[in-house]
């Protein structure tokens, strides 16, 4: 079998690279399962949208799964994340229930936000997900406050905040990194650089080539990693998480990746070529990891298919749960505007 | 102030609201080199709602400028360009994102002419797609126009038809003051007659869309459209409503409203923004303070947005803003029972 582009060893004789060797079978099983869950969740969401079952719009992260899963793999259940408009992956990776996510998608009462928020606002507060965000860079300053809160309460938690490359051109990004640095807050800033902010190529939008370069302005570590390489993402995220937990302050971690779908459902892809999309399809993180695992005899092909199949089942059941769920009661339109 | 009936010049082609805006932009850029369009994804992408369309290809990247995602920055850049001889037209992708640009619009653009003793002008236009009805949830569906109508130094317009969308845009570009144009997302695809040659719809002039004797219904943007549709239905039950399309919130054409109230003796104000502390409160107070108050045979009635952020669930979303049925019902009660 020909080696996939970007996979470093397709040869069982060669030793595993350190990033892979650092991951036990159980961790890999969890990671693979989450990546499949995300992929299938989004493919199913997309199909539901096409069939008119979901209104509004949605932002799919298909192609970016390794970034969401790799960065969060070493987080604890009580660590926090803050997510973005492209947040289904973060949510699943942090352990949310896909059934309640789907119910939210369908605007149902037992969705994570009781049908009030939809795709762009899914939050799983009990699971440590403080919410997707409809405002680009909206989560960054909130992360600063979460970091202050963790510190003030002398907790050992970490806050991981996700944002896109485009978000780093908002003032909020710069203000937040500065505050996190001067106060040495337990935050991991994760930029999912998928090359575009909607149609805007990062090369046209930003004066430096890498988002990670911006860390130097705030005297914090800035690390760029291949965001489609799961073991590499884990290897880059783990020290940043540890540093934050030890009181060593924030890190800016840039996962270089690519969204294979349009920005949203109205994107006609006028700003990029089919060839570019195809190149990145070949770097698909899921296939790449599976290929490497088989090559090193870590998993048998049948085992991998079983993991994928189980994820598919979970998502099918999630969809059924959402369809069967009740709609909100219109008489409760103004409920929850204020806390009691 | 003169008012007019809804009889746009005969024998014109039909354009959509979005096409009418695009034609206005093209004509303004053709006529005046100082005019340029900028905003997020207005270039190759053609604008999030397709308004700028092919303008990038017709006018090039110097006149149709893609910006980074930096709302405060681009609003300030518009101010700077405007006070030094240019005529910027800024597109904010969703009106909600004006919250990130408030500083430059409210503290700078609105006040510079006054603060500098009339020594500088700020001829900038901000286009803001607003309103609910697309399932975009709480951070992408707001109607914030009243906030800006509260600020001395700003002008605020809200076109309801393709004709007015073009005419108000061209008037706004001519205006030496900052003008905010709140476009409605649900109206972009609506079609209507639009004269080909450039023309202006004067800012501060309401339009009487239907002449009637039993009550006055005042609205703007999509609410003017719904009010007109409601009036047509009310006519079938022998209620003769006069419909006033405000078109401009600041300056407000109070004379037209007052004259109508003196004639019909009943007033219903309809708007999509949150009902309390909004446009309806101001118009009610102005009537109460004027001699038109003496002509009222019933309390003034307001129909506005529910006191809640816009929900994602489509049933709740609809229930949160006045619909045609609500207007019909309120008008009927006002005329038949003396209160809405
Ligand atoms: C403040 C703000 N400006 C603009 C938008 C519209 N918008 C939504 S996502 C997006 C692109 C964001 O790009 P990036 O941060 O790279 O994230 P990606 O979509 O690529 O994941 C834009 C312009 C928004 N939601 N909020
Ligand atoms: Mg991006």
XYZ file of C-alpha atoms and ligand atoms in Angstrom:
707
model
C 0.000 0.000 0.000
C 1.334 3.398 -0.928
C 2.105 5.690 1.941
C -0.461 8.426 2.470
C 0.831 11.954 2.091
C 1.984 13.185 5.421
C 2.051 9.848 7.191
C 5.541 9.415 8.394
C 5.857 5.692 8.768
C 3.830 3.205 6.840
C 6.333 0.553 7.613
C 5.794 -1.883 10.448
C 9.542 -2.474 10.665
C 10.307 1.186 11.407
C 9.832 2.213 15.026
C 6.778 4.227 15.950
C 7.423 7.925 16.154
C 7.503 9.264 19.685
C 4.164 11.096 19.452
C 2.412 7.870 18.563
C 4.351 5.700 20.981
C 3.274 8.047 23.777
C -0.351 7.084 23.202
C -1.661 3.848 24.660
C -4.247 1.733 22.883
C -7.038 2.937 25.134
C -6.268 6.583 24.460
C -6.132 5.892 20.753
C -9.427 4.055 20.871
C -11.046 7.032 22.598
C -9.518 9.459 20.111
C -10.578 7.466 17.071
C -14.047 6.983 18.402
C -14.440 10.720 19.026
C -13.173 11.611 15.573
C -15.648 9.229 13.985
C -18.444 10.540 16.185
C -17.703 14.088 15.074
C -17.456 13.177 11.407
C -20.669 11.165 11.451
C -22.487 13.748 13.559
C -21.705 16.442 11.039
C -22.416 14.331 7.980
C -25.770 13.447 9.480
C -26.454 17.067 10.407
C -25.639 18.095 6.867
C -27.975 15.465 5.435
C -30.743 16.556 7.804
C -30.270 20.136 6.714
C -30.446 19.175 3.043
C -33.694 17.359 3.719
C -35.135 20.479 5.324
C -35.268 19.028 8.821
C -33.120 21.781 10.328
C -33.415 25.507 9.758
C -30.854 28.251 10.146
C -27.320 27.571 9.116
C -24.474 25.438 10.412
C -20.725 25.462 10.309
C -19.169 22.071 9.751
C -15.708 21.118 10.967
C -15.323 18.102 8.700
C -11.561 17.762 8.165
C -10.662 19.404 11.480
C -11.466 16.506 13.824
C -7.902 15.767 14.916
C -7.522 19.278 16.222
C -10.651 19.143 18.389
C -9.903 15.644 19.649
C -6.133 15.916 20.012
C -6.138 19.154 21.982
C -8.783 17.957 24.434
C -7.613 14.361 24.854
C -5.562 15.125 27.949
C -8.086 17.464 29.556
C -9.873 16.340 32.696
C -13.636 16.198 32.940
C -13.720 19.298 35.164
C -11.486 21.382 32.905
C -13.252 24.006 30.862
C -13.466 24.648 27.167
C -14.881 27.582 25.237
C -15.840 26.924 21.666
C -16.751 28.652 18.425
C -19.413 28.761 15.722
C -17.632 25.687 14.310
C -17.955 23.882 17.589
C -19.601 20.462 17.208
C -16.203 18.783 17.332
C -15.098 20.525 20.519
C -18.383 19.651 22.150
C -18.209 15.948 21.291
C -14.518 15.785 22.125
C -15.227 17.166 25.593
C -17.650 14.322 26.121
C -21.062 15.757 25.308
C -23.993 13.491 24.479
C -24.599 13.571 20.695
C -28.287 12.861 21.264
C -28.799 16.055 23.229
C -26.695 17.914 20.660
C -28.905 16.656 17.862
C -31.990 17.580 19.842
C -30.605 21.119 20.093
C -30.052 21.134 16.355
C -33.685 20.263 15.893
C -34.687 23.025 18.296
C -36.132 20.553 20.784
C -36.888 21.050 24.459
C -34.421 18.390 25.608
C -31.546 19.757 23.559
C -28.573 21.155 25.452
C -30.033 24.667 25.285
C -33.683 23.644 25.329
C -33.941 24.504 21.643
C -33.185 28.178 22.286
C -29.603 28.212 21.042
C -29.212 25.870 18.098
C -26.001 24.719 16.455
C -24.103 27.938 17.088
C -24.736 28.092 20.824
C -24.505 24.539 22.074
C -23.194 24.543 25.619
C -22.710 21.620 27.982
C -22.004 23.510 31.165
C -21.954 20.411 33.375
C -19.442 18.793 31.042
C -17.194 21.858 31.169
C -18.168 23.226 27.767
C -18.968 26.879 28.366
C -20.470 27.243 24.964
C -20.061 27.645 21.280
C -20.176 31.282 20.220
C -21.785 33.150 17.359
C -19.388 36.026 17.723
C -15.941 35.561 16.235
C -13.410 35.864 19.092
C -16.281 36.151 21.558
C -14.937 33.353 23.721
C -11.415 34.723 24.164
C -12.044 37.405 26.790
C -14.435 35.056 28.569
C -11.561 32.578 28.850
C -9.538 35.240 30.640
C -12.284 35.523 33.223
C -12.511 31.763 33.571
C -8.772 31.690 34.141
C -9.070 34.393 36.816
C -11.850 32.444 38.456
C -9.838 29.208 38.515
C -6.954 31.077 40.082
C -9.071 32.938 42.608
C -10.706 29.700 43.717
C -7.332 27.934 43.875
C -8.556 25.165 41.602
C -6.348 22.983 39.489
C -8.443 23.356 36.412
C -7.417 24.516 32.992
C -9.398 26.535 30.477
C -8.942 25.736 26.800
C -10.391 28.256 24.393
C -10.849 27.582 20.689
C -10.961 30.154 17.921
C -10.221 30.365 14.214
C -7.444 32.094 12.314
C -9.848 34.892 11.413
C -10.570 35.550 15.072
C -6.965 36.509 15.683
C -7.563 39.766 13.820
C -10.093 40.915 16.394
C -8.931 43.192 19.156
C -10.398 40.744 21.642
C -7.730 38.191 20.722
C -4.890 40.575 21.487
C -6.413 41.980 24.639
C -7.039 38.476 25.936
C -3.565 37.102 25.285
C -2.044 40.099 26.969
C -4.170 39.784 30.095
C -3.657 36.032 30.264
C 0.085 36.568 30.072
C 0.441 39.375 32.617
C -1.704 37.447 35.086
C -0.236 34.005 34.242
C -3.642 32.477 33.801
C -4.234 28.741 33.309
C -5.372 28.991 29.719
C -4.527 27.142 26.534
C -5.379 29.274 23.529
C -6.074 26.948 20.617
C -6.218 28.509 17.186
C -7.684 26.212 14.584
C -6.086 27.710 11.540
C -8.036 26.306 8.622
C -6.464 28.811 6.219
C -9.600 30.896 5.780
C -11.848 33.206 7.711
C -14.882 32.650 5.559
C -13.431 33.655 2.156
C -10.451 35.562 3.492
C -7.176 33.737 3.011
C -5.005 34.065 6.083
C -2.195 35.321 3.852
C -4.334 38.336 2.930
C -5.702 38.888 6.420
C -2.629 38.681 8.598
C 0.776 40.352 8.543
C 2.696 37.378 9.934
C 2.730 33.908 8.371
C 1.764 31.925 11.467
C -0.766 32.655 14.158
C 1.739 31.158 16.602
C 4.117 34.025 15.738
C 1.751 36.362 17.525
C 2.561 34.765 20.866
C 5.896 36.585 20.998
C 4.066 39.904 21.407
C 2.681 38.592 24.662
C 5.762 36.710 25.843
C 4.036 33.348 25.926
C 4.936 30.126 24.113
C 3.612 29.958 20.557
C 3.519 26.514 18.996
C 2.365 25.514 15.533
C 1.455 21.915 14.808
C 0.030 19.895 11.936
C -3.588 19.916 13.016
C -4.441 16.884 10.906
C -1.959 14.720 12.765
C -3.633 13.483 15.911
C -0.586 12.189 17.818
C 1.288 15.398 17.026
C -1.610 17.527 18.264
C -1.781 15.568 21.515
C 1.978 15.885 21.932
C 1.782 19.645 21.474
C -1.270 20.174 23.666
C -0.240 18.080 26.639
C 2.699 20.245 27.755
C 0.586 23.362 27.299
C -2.121 21.888 29.506
C 0.454 20.839 32.088
C 2.091 24.252 32.039
C -1.230 25.955 32.625
C -2.114 23.546 35.426
C 1.229 24.091 37.152
C 0.681 27.835 37.213
C 3.088 28.511 34.377
C 0.646 30.605 32.384
C -0.909 30.426 28.954
C 0.237 28.970 25.648
C -0.862 29.806 22.137
C -1.225 26.580 20.184
C -1.899 26.776 16.465
C -3.334 23.699 14.764
C -2.882 24.019 11.025
C -5.808 22.310 9.416
C -8.478 22.767 6.764
C -12.239 22.740 6.550
C -13.323 20.476 3.738
C -16.846 21.889 3.605
C -17.858 25.448 2.835
C -17.847 28.063 5.557
C -21.591 27.646 6.008
C -24.420 26.346 3.911
C -24.401 29.399 1.640
C -20.729 29.146 0.647
C -20.112 28.629 -3.065
C -16.355 28.131 -2.614
C -15.484 30.946 -5.037
C -12.293 31.787 -3.197
C -10.489 28.445 -3.388
C -9.844 25.762 -5.950
C -11.134 22.210 -6.161
C -7.513 21.088 -6.323
C -6.742 22.723 -3.018
C -9.692 20.997 -1.398
C -8.609 17.667 -2.882
C -5.057 18.076 -1.609
C -6.395 18.459 1.869
C -8.834 15.600 1.487
C -5.775 13.429 0.993
C -4.496 14.592 4.376
C -7.643 13.434 6.113
C -6.718 12.979 9.751
C -8.875 9.951 10.394
C -7.648 7.858 7.490
C -4.118 8.977 8.140
C -4.140 7.846 11.743
C -5.864 4.567 10.930
C -3.326 3.841 8.256
C -0.467 4.440 10.639
C -2.019 2.288 13.349
C -2.488 -0.645 11.003
C 1.009 -0.242 9.641
C 2.399 -0.556 13.151
C 0.106 -3.400 14.096
C -1.414 -1.327 16.874
C -4.913 -2.138 15.670
C -6.330 -4.629 13.229
C -8.413 -3.270 10.397
C -11.460 -5.124 11.777
C -11.028 -3.403 15.124
C -10.908 -0.003 13.457
C -14.089 -0.727 11.518
C -15.764 -1.793 14.746
C -14.876 1.561 16.336
C -16.271 3.398 13.340
C -19.395 1.265 13.268
C -20.079 1.900 16.949
C -19.786 5.643 16.362
C -22.219 5.427 13.474
C -24.714 3.594 15.640
C -24.461 6.199 18.363
C -25.168 8.970 15.887
C -28.080 7.144 14.292
C -29.611 6.718 17.726
C -28.918 10.369 18.499
C -30.831 11.404 15.405
C -33.786 9.229 16.343
C -33.754 10.667 19.850
C -33.833 14.201 18.423
C -36.675 13.463 16.044
C -38.744 11.923 18.810
C -38.075 14.799 21.216
C -40.732 17.368 22.157
C -40.806 20.944 20.872
C -40.606 23.811 23.352
C -43.881 25.206 24.617
C -44.522 28.614 22.997
C -46.163 29.735 26.243
C -42.656 29.663 27.738
C -41.244 32.077 25.179
C -39.780 34.509 27.695
C -38.601 31.965 30.254
C -34.938 32.109 31.354
C -34.284 35.691 30.276
C -33.449 36.359 33.901
C -32.283 34.002 36.602
C -34.538 33.831 39.640
C -42.978 67.524 5.046
C -44.286 66.056 1.832
C -45.432 62.491 1.810
C -46.000 60.261 -1.144
C -48.094 57.312 -2.090
C -46.467 54.041 -2.974
C -46.386 54.614 -6.687
C -42.824 54.262 -7.854
C -42.225 55.620 -11.326
C -44.063 53.587 -13.907
C -42.496 51.281 -16.441
C -39.486 50.187 -14.466
C -37.945 46.771 -14.268
C -38.150 44.703 -11.184
C -35.092 44.064 -9.092
C -34.613 42.284 -5.826
C -33.830 44.358 -2.758
C -30.245 43.015 -2.831
C -29.878 43.798 -6.544
C -31.231 47.291 -6.013
C -28.615 47.963 -3.345
C -25.908 46.586 -5.611
C -27.047 48.783 -8.473
C -27.004 51.804 -6.183
C -23.493 50.953 -5.005
C -22.268 50.518 -8.567
C -23.789 53.813 -9.692
C -22.329 55.674 -6.724
C -18.883 54.203 -7.340
C -19.136 55.006 -11.025
C -20.163 58.589 -10.375
C -17.711 59.360 -7.610
C -14.186 58.014 -7.226
C -14.259 58.762 -3.528
C -16.865 56.079 -2.913
C -15.592 52.651 -1.946
C -17.090 49.558 -0.365
C -15.401 47.603 2.335
C -16.199 44.874 4.801
C -15.778 41.195 5.537
C -16.123 38.962 2.466
C -17.541 41.711 0.237
C -15.000 40.811 -2.479
C -14.822 37.490 -4.323
C -17.378 35.963 -1.983
C -19.818 38.702 -2.948
C -20.991 39.485 0.584
C -22.521 37.174 3.160
C -25.976 37.882 1.711
C -24.795 38.286 -1.858
C -25.329 42.043 -1.899
C -21.971 43.101 -3.309
C -22.141 40.215 -5.820
C -19.930 40.951 -8.818
C -18.850 44.441 -7.727
C -15.380 43.156 -6.902
C -14.937 42.034 -10.498
C -16.312 45.292 -11.849
C -14.441 47.724 -9.626
C -11.401 45.793 -8.462
C -9.793 45.265 -5.075
C -9.068 48.968 -4.478
C -12.737 49.917 -4.501
C -14.268 46.726 -3.111
C -12.064 45.806 -0.208
C -12.104 42.614 1.815
C -11.147 43.331 5.389
C -9.918 41.126 8.210
C -12.500 40.298 10.873
C -11.950 43.516 12.797
C -15.246 45.374 13.196
C -13.981 48.087 15.509
C -11.002 48.629 13.259
C -12.966 48.881 10.051
C -15.566 51.202 11.547
C -12.759 53.464 12.696
C -11.103 53.219 9.305
C -14.355 54.409 7.755
C -14.339 57.415 10.081
C -10.766 58.248 9.204
C -11.352 57.932 5.491
C -14.539 59.973 5.710
C -13.021 62.943 7.542
C -10.224 63.171 5.000
C -12.059 63.236 1.722
C -13.355 59.750 0.991
C -16.873 58.355 1.030
C -16.688 54.906 2.574
C -19.567 52.476 2.514
C -19.008 49.873 5.184
C -20.818 46.553 5.237
C -21.141 44.808 8.572
C -21.875 41.169 7.927
C -24.757 40.989 10.410
C -26.114 44.058 12.166
C -25.414 42.320 15.481
C -21.680 42.816 14.943
C -22.154 46.555 15.215
C -21.824 45.884 18.923
C -18.107 45.429 18.273
C -17.949 48.691 16.326
C -19.956 50.822 18.751
C -17.050 52.887 19.962
C -16.141 54.315 16.590
C -19.726 54.801 15.461
C -21.123 56.293 18.657
C -18.150 58.080 20.212
C -16.362 59.146 17.058
C -18.469 59.203 13.897
C -21.563 60.642 15.551
C -19.780 63.390 17.451
C -16.844 64.606 15.402
C -18.757 67.221 13.423
C -20.155 68.730 16.602
C -17.091 68.337 18.814
C -14.880 69.977 16.203
C -17.227 72.950 16.000
C -18.470 71.944 12.570
C -14.943 71.877 11.142
C -15.012 68.269 9.912
C -17.663 66.071 8.367
C -18.055 62.281 8.493
C -19.758 61.226 5.256
C -19.787 57.510 5.895
C -22.444 54.886 5.342
C -22.789 51.693 7.342
C -24.942 48.913 5.900
C -26.297 46.477 8.466
C -28.314 43.344 7.664
C -30.683 42.920 10.587
C -33.795 41.190 11.779
C -34.946 37.696 12.591
C -36.657 34.896 10.715
C -33.708 32.931 9.383
C -33.056 30.614 12.317
C -29.794 32.359 13.058
C -30.508 32.611 16.816
C -29.789 35.217 19.448
C -26.510 36.706 18.206
C -27.452 36.985 14.532
C -31.071 38.137 14.534
C -31.381 41.331 16.509
C -33.043 44.605 15.558
C -30.841 47.226 17.177
C -31.806 50.281 15.139
C -33.419 52.074 18.071
C -30.063 52.206 19.855
C -28.665 54.356 17.098
C -31.769 56.494 16.731
C -30.934 57.541 20.292
C -27.618 59.083 19.266
C -27.441 62.724 18.108
C -25.248 62.988 15.050
C -26.297 59.717 13.442
C -28.970 59.165 10.832
C -30.812 55.849 10.724
C -32.839 54.498 7.817
C -34.698 51.231 7.244
C -35.817 50.543 3.688
C -38.711 48.150 3.112
C -38.720 47.966 -0.699
C -36.124 47.519 -3.441
C -37.026 51.024 -4.614
C -36.251 52.570 -1.254
C -33.215 50.373 -0.690
C -31.524 51.941 -3.691
C -32.895 55.450 -3.179
C -32.020 55.647 0.498
C -28.546 54.245 -0.163
C -27.818 56.937 -2.744
C -29.189 59.618 -0.421
C -27.041 58.234 2.392
C -23.894 58.313 0.265
C -24.662 61.961 -0.623
C -25.239 62.884 2.985
C -22.384 64.640 4.807
C -23.267 62.776 8.007
C -22.834 59.178 9.148
C -25.861 57.191 8.025
C -26.718 53.688 9.218
C -28.842 51.631 6.843
C -30.578 48.716 8.520
C -31.407 46.289 5.753
C -33.592 43.280 6.504
C -32.291 39.794 5.800
C -35.747 38.512 4.892
C -36.191 41.278 2.318
C -33.064 40.701 0.222
C -34.865 38.392 -2.177
C -38.122 40.365 -2.384
C -38.683 42.040 -5.750
C -40.170 45.327 -6.856
C -39.908 48.104 -9.421
C -36.642 50.033 -9.360
C -35.862 52.884 -11.769
C -32.607 52.326 -13.569
C -31.269 55.860 -13.365
C -29.857 57.004 -10.058
C -32.429 58.669 -7.782
C -32.615 59.628 -4.140
C -35.241 58.876 -1.535
C -34.873 61.782 0.879
C -33.813 60.751 4.372
C -36.452 61.789 6.900
C -39.457 61.267 4.655
C -42.052 58.657 5.530
C -44.223 57.109 2.803
C -47.961 56.616 3.105
C -48.358 53.136 1.643
C -52.122 52.999 1.996
C -54.620 55.765 2.662
C -57.305 54.930 5.221
C -59.650 56.480 7.753
C -60.084 54.023 10.661
C -56.633 53.708 12.118
C -53.007 54.497 11.410
C -50.484 51.658 11.364
C -46.879 52.825 11.515
C -43.958 50.539 10.745
C -40.671 50.355 8.911
C -38.625 47.715 7.120
C -40.368 44.333 7.073
C -43.005 45.598 9.495
C -44.171 48.106 6.903
C -44.588 45.213 4.475
C -46.498 43.164 7.052
C -48.616 46.181 7.975
C -49.586 46.710 4.334
C -50.512 43.034 3.963
C -52.507 43.237 7.189
C -54.296 46.355 5.939
C -55.370 44.550 2.794
C -56.933 41.821 4.922
C -58.544 44.338 7.268
C -60.203 46.016 4.287
C -62.136 42.792 3.721
C -63.698 43.249 7.148
C -64.449 46.908 6.544
C -61.562 48.293 8.523
C -59.818 50.975 6.543
C -56.228 51.254 7.747
C -53.744 53.933 6.773
C -50.223 52.496 6.561
C -47.171 54.650 7.075
C -43.749 53.303 6.205
C -41.319 55.353 8.265
C -38.311 54.579 6.055
C -36.213 56.772 8.292
C -36.057 56.597 12.105
C -33.740 59.528 12.557
C -34.714 62.048 11.439
C -38.270 60.903 12.067
C -41.070 62.230 9.846
C -43.338 63.025 12.760
C -45.487 65.440 10.754
C -46.750 62.629 8.558
C -47.593 60.445 11.561
C -49.350 63.273 13.398
C -51.379 64.280 10.347
C -52.532 60.718 9.920
C -53.492 60.344 13.581
C -55.516 63.566 13.427
C -57.460 61.939 10.611
C -57.856 58.328 11.802
C -57.945 58.901 15.582
C -56.217 55.586 16.271
C -52.561 54.609 16.227
C -50.864 51.218 16.117
C -47.065 51.171 16.016
C -45.369 47.988 14.831
C -41.664 47.224 15.049
C -39.379 44.237 15.304
C -37.033 45.553 17.984
C -37.826 44.765 21.607
C -41.089 46.485 22.464
C -40.085 48.336 25.600
C -37.803 51.387 25.386
C -38.021 51.320 21.612
C -39.261 53.224 18.576
C -42.850 52.779 19.730
C -42.161 54.517 23.007
C -40.740 57.542 21.223
C -43.557 57.862 18.709
C -46.172 57.399 21.434
C -44.569 60.080 23.545
C -44.321 62.489 20.637
C -48.021 62.002 19.911
C -48.854 62.401 23.589
C -46.918 65.657 23.680
C -48.552 67.029 20.531
C -51.976 68.333 19.605
C -52.597 65.041 17.751
C -53.177 63.523 21.183
C -56.508 65.363 21.425
C -57.733 63.502 18.358
C -57.206 60.020 19.747
C -60.308 57.891 20.291
C -58.341 54.960 21.719
C -55.090 54.438 23.608
C -52.028 54.197 21.417
C -51.069 50.556 20.796
C -47.624 49.079 20.263
C -46.682 45.718 18.799
C -43.009 44.983 19.219
C -40.504 42.225 19.739
C -41.029 40.018 22.779
C -38.873 40.722 25.798
C -36.431 37.931 25.011
C -33.282 37.276 22.966
C -34.248 35.715 19.619
C -34.732 31.973 20.079
C -33.451 29.377 17.622
C -36.534 27.145 17.569
C -38.598 28.314 14.568
C -41.928 28.376 16.391
C -40.507 30.440 19.229
C -38.636 32.664 16.813
C -41.835 33.531 14.983
C -43.674 34.105 18.210
C -40.990 36.576 19.309
C -41.713 39.200 16.635
C -44.949 40.685 15.273
C -46.411 38.712 12.377
C -49.107 39.730 9.921
C -51.760 37.905 11.961
C -50.759 39.802 15.083
C -51.132 43.110 13.267
C -54.554 42.179 11.905
C -55.717 41.099 15.349
C -54.370 44.180 17.125
C -55.839 46.568 14.544
C -59.201 44.834 14.726
C -59.297 45.112 18.506
C -58.205 48.719 18.409
C -60.994 49.680 16.022
C -63.756 47.407 17.340
C -63.011 47.329 21.062
C -61.172 50.579 21.551
C -57.953 48.991 22.765
C -55.461 46.521 21.401
C -17.645 39.533 15.308
C -18.042 38.716 14.143
N -17.707 39.127 12.904
C -18.060 38.405 11.837
C -18.773 37.260 11.983
C -19.207 36.459 10.782
N -18.379 35.279 10.673
C -18.729 34.130 11.258
S -17.551 32.974 11.148
C -16.562 34.000 10.253
C -15.219 33.526 9.821
C -14.404 33.149 10.987
O -13.171 32.717 10.571
P -12.235 31.940 11.559
O -12.098 32.672 12.836
O -10.992 31.621 10.822
O -13.057 30.606 11.892
P -13.530 29.484 10.871
O -14.884 29.873 10.393
O -12.547 29.398 9.781
O -13.602 28.246 11.693
C -17.153 35.234 10.068
C -16.571 36.348 9.326
C -19.127 36.870 13.288
N -19.863 35.776 13.526
N -18.739 37.608 14.348
Mg -10.573 29.932 9.719
